[in-house]
Amino acid sequence: MKTYLRNEIIIIENAYINQIFKITKGHITNKRKTEIYQKGDYLFLDQIFYNPYTLDEYYALDMVAGEWIDKQAITMAYFPILSKMHQEKKNQTELLLLNDPITKVSRYFYFEYLNNKTDSFYITLSIKDLALYLNISSNALSEALQFLKSKQILDKHNKLFNIINSNLLKKYAYQKDW
């Protein structure tokens, strides 16, 4: 188990990748802040085979713990994880193409609802990190959350989110985005 402190560099840009990193605690981002990885995510699993050099510098957003896994230890068991990572990237790309914050936030929570297969789930990202992930301001995110709460679609208790009306959430998630 390897630990990193806040703002500590995990790996530098253009470093050779011969291991993947499984995060067991904390959050990691890249220098450009286009990705935020959290507990349960694997760093470099998506690129270790086709581009074995890091595209950016990665560093810890908070206290990070995890384990480095050698390339030779990667088995077929990792392919469902790779598939899930691909789906999450596809979902994020779809979210980034949207303009309306309410539609964007609704679709994000609808994706979470589908992925978790439950009405209640924890979002470990802070409001600032979630806004960064969705490419909207923290104020726009807060207003969208307040709107969804006022329509009795979503309820929030700290980091626990409850979907009250999944049909209405789906309606706002897929409304026309002007």
PDB file of N, CA, C and O in Angstrom, residues 49-87:
ATOM      1  N   PHE A  49      -1.599  -0.308 -22.298  1.00  0.00           N
ATOM      2  CA  PHE A  49      -1.282  -1.188 -23.421  1.00  0.00           C
ATOM      3  C   PHE A  49      -1.049  -0.447 -24.733  1.00  0.00           C
ATOM      4  O   PHE A  49      -0.297  -0.893 -25.565  1.00  0.00           O
ATOM      5  N   TYR A  50      -1.707   0.687 -24.928  1.00  0.00           N
ATOM      6  CA  TYR A  50      -1.564   1.350 -26.228  1.00  0.00           C
ATOM      7  C   TYR A  50      -0.660   2.565 -26.207  1.00  0.00           C
ATOM      8  O   TYR A  50      -0.112   2.946 -27.229  1.00  0.00           O
ATOM      9  N   ASN A  51      -0.507   3.236 -25.087  1.00  0.00           N
ATOM     10  CA  ASN A  51       0.380   4.387 -24.993  1.00  0.00           C
ATOM     11  C   ASN A  51       1.040   4.357 -23.619  1.00  0.00           C
ATOM     12  O   ASN A  51       0.514   4.930 -22.672  1.00  0.00           O
ATOM     13  N   PRO A  52       2.185   3.701 -23.498  1.00  0.00           N
ATOM     14  CA  PRO A  52       2.769   3.489 -22.179  1.00  0.00           C
ATOM     15  C   PRO A  52       3.497   4.700 -21.582  1.00  0.00           C
ATOM     16  O   PRO A  52       4.390   4.527 -20.760  1.00  0.00           O
ATOM     17  N   TYR A  53       3.124   5.896 -21.974  1.00  0.00           N
ATOM     18  CA  TYR A  53       3.704   7.109 -21.387  1.00  0.00           C
ATOM     19  C   TYR A  53       2.572   8.005 -20.899  1.00  0.00           C
ATOM     20  O   TYR A  53       1.571   8.174 -21.592  1.00  0.00           O
ATOM     21  N   THR A  54       2.743   8.575 -19.728  1.00  0.00           N
ATOM     22  CA  THR A  54       1.687   9.432 -19.185  1.00  0.00           C
ATOM     23  C   THR A  54       1.520  10.679 -20.039  1.00  0.00           C
ATOM     24  O   THR A  54       2.487  11.235 -20.544  1.00  0.00           O
ATOM     25  N   LEU A  55       0.280  11.098 -20.177  1.00  0.00           N
ATOM     26  CA  LEU A  55      -0.025  12.266 -20.986  1.00  0.00           C
ATOM     27  C   LEU A  55       0.049  13.555 -20.187  1.00  0.00           C
ATOM     28  O   LEU A  55       0.079  14.637 -20.747  1.00  0.00           O
ATOM     29  N   ASP A  56       0.060  13.425 -18.869  1.00  0.00           N
ATOM     30  CA  ASP A  56       0.028  14.593 -17.999  1.00  0.00           C
ATOM     31  C   ASP A  56       0.667  14.213 -16.665  1.00  0.00           C
ATOM     32  O   ASP A  56       0.970  13.052 -16.416  1.00  0.00           O
ATOM     33  N   GLU A  57       0.825  15.196 -15.804  1.00  0.00           N
ATOM     34  CA  GLU A  57       1.292  14.963 -14.445  1.00  0.00           C
ATOM     35  C   GLU A  57       0.073  14.676 -13.579  1.00  0.00           C
ATOM     36  O   GLU A  57      -0.956  15.330 -13.715  1.00  0.00           O
ATOM     37  N   TYR A  58       0.163  13.708 -12.679  1.00  0.00           N
ATOM     38  CA  TYR A  58      -0.941  13.357 -11.795  1.00  0.00           C
ATOM     39  C   TYR A  58      -0.525  13.632 -10.363  1.00  0.00           C
ATOM     40  O   TYR A  58       0.609  13.333  -9.974  1.00  0.00           O
ATOM     41  N   TYR A  59      -1.468  14.190  -9.580  1.00  0.00           N
ATOM     42  CA  TYR A  59      -1.152  14.489  -8.194  1.00  0.00           C
ATOM     43  C   TYR A  59      -2.360  14.261  -7.299  1.00  0.00           C
ATOM     44  O   TYR A  59      -3.502  14.192  -7.754  1.00  0.00           O
ATOM     45  N   ALA A  60      -2.101  14.134  -6.006  1.00  0.00           N
ATOM     46  CA  ALA A  60      -3.135  13.851  -5.012  1.00  0.00           C
ATOM     47  C   ALA A  60      -3.884  15.128  -4.646  1.00  0.00           C
ATOM     48  O   ALA A  60      -3.266  16.149  -4.370  1.00  0.00           O
ATOM     49  N   LEU A  61      -5.216  15.066  -4.658  1.00  0.00           N
ATOM     50  CA  LEU A  61      -6.033  16.198  -4.214  1.00  0.00           C
ATOM     51  C   LEU A  61      -6.153  16.219  -2.697  1.00  0.00           C
ATOM     52  O   LEU A  61      -6.357  17.268  -2.090  1.00  0.00           O
ATOM     53  N   ASP A  62      -6.067  15.055  -2.090  1.00  0.00           N
ATOM     54  CA  ASP A  62      -6.121  14.908  -0.643  1.00  0.00           C
ATOM     55  C   ASP A  62      -5.265  13.693  -0.288  1.00  0.00           C
ATOM     56  O   ASP A  62      -4.499  13.240  -1.122  1.00  0.00           O
ATOM     57  N   MET A  63      -5.391  13.187   0.910  1.00  0.00           N
ATOM     58  CA  MET A  63      -4.619  12.000   1.298  1.00  0.00           C
ATOM     59  C   MET A  63      -5.059  10.830   0.421  1.00  0.00           C
ATOM     60  O   MET A  63      -6.238  10.493   0.380  1.00  0.00           O
ATOM     61  N   VAL A  64      -4.129  10.243  -0.308  1.00  0.00           N
ATOM     62  CA  VAL A  64      -4.426   9.152  -1.235  1.00  0.00           C
ATOM     63  C   VAL A  64      -3.684   7.895  -0.796  1.00  0.00           C
ATOM     64  O   VAL A  64      -2.522   7.960  -0.413  1.00  0.00           O
ATOM     65  N   ALA A  65      -4.398   6.785  -0.855  1.00  0.00           N
ATOM     66  CA  ALA A  65      -3.786   5.479  -0.590  1.00  0.00           C
ATOM     67  C   ALA A  65      -4.181   4.543  -1.722  1.00  0.00           C
ATOM     68  O   ALA A  65      -5.277   4.665  -2.294  1.00  0.00           O
ATOM     69  N   GLY A  66      -3.300   3.636  -2.052  1.00  0.00           N
ATOM     70  CA  GLY A  66      -3.602   2.685  -3.102  1.00  0.00           C
ATOM     71  C   GLY A  66      -2.461   1.723  -3.317  1.00  0.00           C
ATOM     72  O   GLY A  66      -1.450   1.773  -2.622  1.00  0.00           O
ATOM     73  N   GLU A  67      -2.657   0.848  -4.294  1.00  0.00           N
ATOM     74  CA  GLU A  67      -1.612  -0.120  -4.580  1.00  0.00           C
ATOM     75  C   GLU A  67      -1.242  -0.091  -6.052  1.00  0.00           C
ATOM     76  O   GLU A  67      -2.086   0.094  -6.916  1.00  0.00           O
ATOM     77  N   TRP A  68       0.035  -0.239  -6.310  1.00  0.00           N
ATOM     78  CA  TRP A  68       0.557  -0.324  -7.671  1.00  0.00           C
ATOM     79  C   TRP A  68       0.525  -1.784  -8.089  1.00  0.00           C
ATOM     80  O   TRP A  68       0.977  -2.662  -7.362  1.00  0.00           O
ATOM     81  N   ILE A  69      -0.023  -2.051  -9.276  1.00  0.00           N
ATOM     82  CA  ILE A  69      -0.143  -3.412  -9.803  1.00  0.00           C
ATOM     83  C   ILE A  69       0.673  -3.498 -11.087  1.00  0.00           C
ATOM     84  O   ILE A  69       0.464  -2.716 -12.018  1.00  0.00           O
ATOM     85  N   ASP A  70       1.597  -4.457 -11.145  1.00  0.00           N
ATOM     86  CA  ASP A  70       2.455  -4.622 -12.317  1.00  0.00           C
ATOM     87  C   ASP A  70       1.650  -5.020 -13.552  1.00  0.00           C
ATOM     88  O   ASP A  70       0.635  -5.704 -13.457  1.00  0.00           O
ATOM     89  N   LYS A  71       2.145  -4.622 -14.702  1.00  0.00           N
ATOM     90  CA  LYS A  71       1.501  -4.913 -15.981  1.00  0.00           C
ATOM     91  C   LYS A  71       1.307  -6.419 -16.178  1.00  0.00           C
ATOM     92  O   LYS A  71       0.285  -6.859 -16.688  1.00  0.00           O
ATOM     93  N   GLN A  72       2.260  -7.214 -15.749  1.00  0.00           N
ATOM     94  CA  GLN A  72       2.175  -8.658 -15.907  1.00  0.00           C
ATOM     95  C   GLN A  72       1.049  -9.276 -15.071  1.00  0.00           C
ATOM     96  O   GLN A  72       0.576 -10.366 -15.374  1.00  0.00           O
ATOM     97  N   ALA A  73       0.626  -8.593 -14.014  1.00  0.00           N
ATOM     98  CA  ALA A  73      -0.426  -9.112 -13.142  1.00  0.00           C
ATOM     99  C   ALA A  73      -1.833  -8.785 -13.646  1.00  0.00           C
ATOM    100  O   ALA A  73      -2.818  -9.219 -13.061  1.00  0.00           O
ATOM    101  N   ILE A  74      -1.934  -8.026 -14.724  1.00  0.00           N
ATOM    102  CA  ILE A  74      -3.245  -7.661 -15.259  1.00  0.00           C
ATOM    103  C   ILE A  74      -3.816  -8.860 -16.012  1.00  0.00           C
ATOM    104  O   ILE A  74      -3.228  -9.335 -16.980  1.00  0.00           O
ATOM    105  N   THR A  75      -4.958  -9.331 -15.548  1.00  0.00           N
ATOM    106  CA  THR A  75      -5.612 -10.503 -16.136  1.00  0.00           C
ATOM    107  C   THR A  75      -6.939 -10.106 -16.764  1.00  0.00           C
ATOM    108  O   THR A  75      -7.322  -8.937 -16.756  1.00  0.00           O
ATOM    109  N   MET A  76      -7.650 -11.100 -17.255  1.00  0.00           N
ATOM    110  CA  MET A  76      -8.968 -10.869 -17.861  1.00  0.00           C
ATOM    111  C   MET A  76      -9.959 -10.266 -16.851  1.00  0.00           C
ATOM    112  O   MET A  76     -10.931  -9.652 -17.240  1.00  0.00           O
ATOM    113  N   ALA A  77      -9.704 -10.417 -15.577  1.00  0.00           N
ATOM    114  CA  ALA A  77     -10.594  -9.876 -14.547  1.00  0.00           C
ATOM    115  C   ALA A  77     -10.669  -8.348 -14.608  1.00  0.00           C
ATOM    116  O   ALA A  77     -11.628  -7.751 -14.126  1.00  0.00           O
ATOM    117  N   TYR A  78      -9.671  -7.712 -15.213  1.00  0.00           N
ATOM    118  CA  TYR A  78      -9.647  -6.254 -15.297  1.00  0.00           C
ATOM    119  C   TYR A  78     -10.471  -5.710 -16.470  1.00  0.00           C
ATOM    120  O   TYR A  78     -10.754  -4.525 -16.523  1.00  0.00           O
ATOM    121  N   PHE A  79     -10.867  -6.560 -17.403  1.00  0.00           N
ATOM    122  CA  PHE A  79     -11.595  -6.076 -18.569  1.00  0.00           C
ATOM    123  C   PHE A  79     -12.986  -5.513 -18.242  1.00  0.00           C
ATOM    124  O   PHE A  79     -13.380  -4.505 -18.829  1.00  0.00           O
ATOM    125  N   PRO A  80     -13.751  -6.093 -17.303  1.00  0.00           N
ATOM    126  CA  PRO A  80     -15.009  -5.420 -16.919  1.00  0.00           C
ATOM    127  C   PRO A  80     -14.768  -4.037 -16.309  1.00  0.00           C
ATOM    128  O   PRO A  80     -15.547  -3.111 -16.521  1.00  0.00           O
ATOM    129  N   ILE A  81     -13.672  -3.887 -15.582  1.00  0.00           N
ATOM    130  CA  ILE A  81     -13.323  -2.585 -15.005  1.00  0.00           C
ATOM    131  C   ILE A  81     -13.001  -1.602 -16.124  1.00  0.00           C
ATOM    132  O   ILE A  81     -13.449  -0.454 -16.111  1.00  0.00           O
ATOM    133  N   LEU A  82     -12.236  -2.070 -17.105  1.00  0.00           N
ATOM    134  CA  LEU A  82     -11.889  -1.243 -18.258  1.00  0.00           C
ATOM    135  C   LEU A  82     -13.142  -0.836 -19.026  1.00  0.00           C
ATOM    136  O   LEU A  82     -13.293   0.313 -19.444  1.00  0.00           O
ATOM    137  N   SER A  83     -14.071  -1.757 -19.175  1.00  0.00           N
ATOM    138  CA  SER A  83     -15.331  -1.474 -19.857  1.00  0.00           C
ATOM    139  C   SER A  83     -16.138  -0.416 -19.099  1.00  0.00           C
ATOM    140  O   SER A  83     -16.696   0.506 -19.696  1.00  0.00           O
ATOM    141  N   LYS A  84     -16.172  -0.532 -17.775  1.00  0.00           N
ATOM    142  CA  LYS A  84     -16.887   0.454 -16.953  1.00  0.00           C
ATOM    143  C   LYS A  84     -16.233   1.833 -17.077  1.00  0.00           C
ATOM    144  O   LYS A  84     -16.919   2.851 -17.181  1.00  0.00           O
ATOM    145  N   MET A  85     -14.905   1.871 -17.078  1.00  0.00           N
ATOM    146  CA  MET A  85     -14.189   3.144 -17.234  1.00  0.00           C
ATOM    147  C   MET A  85     -14.516   3.776 -18.584  1.00  0.00           C
ATOM    148  O   MET A  85     -14.718   4.990 -18.673  1.00  0.00           O
ATOM    149  N   HIS A  86     -14.591   2.953 -19.611  1.00  0.00           N
ATOM    150  CA  HIS A  86     -14.941   3.459 -20.950  1.00  0.00           C
ATOM    151  C   HIS A  86     -16.346   4.049 -20.945  1.00  0.00           C
ATOM    152  O   HIS A  86     -16.574   5.125 -21.501  1.00  0.00           O
ATOM    153  N   GLN A  87     -17.278   3.383 -20.301  1.00  0.00           N
ATOM    154  CA  GLN A  87     -18.651   3.881 -20.228  1.00  0.00           C
ATOM    155  C   GLN A  87     -18.718   5.201 -19.461  1.00  0.00           C
ATOM    156  O   GLN A  87     -19.429   6.123 -19.847  1.00  0.00           O
TER     157      GLN A  87
END
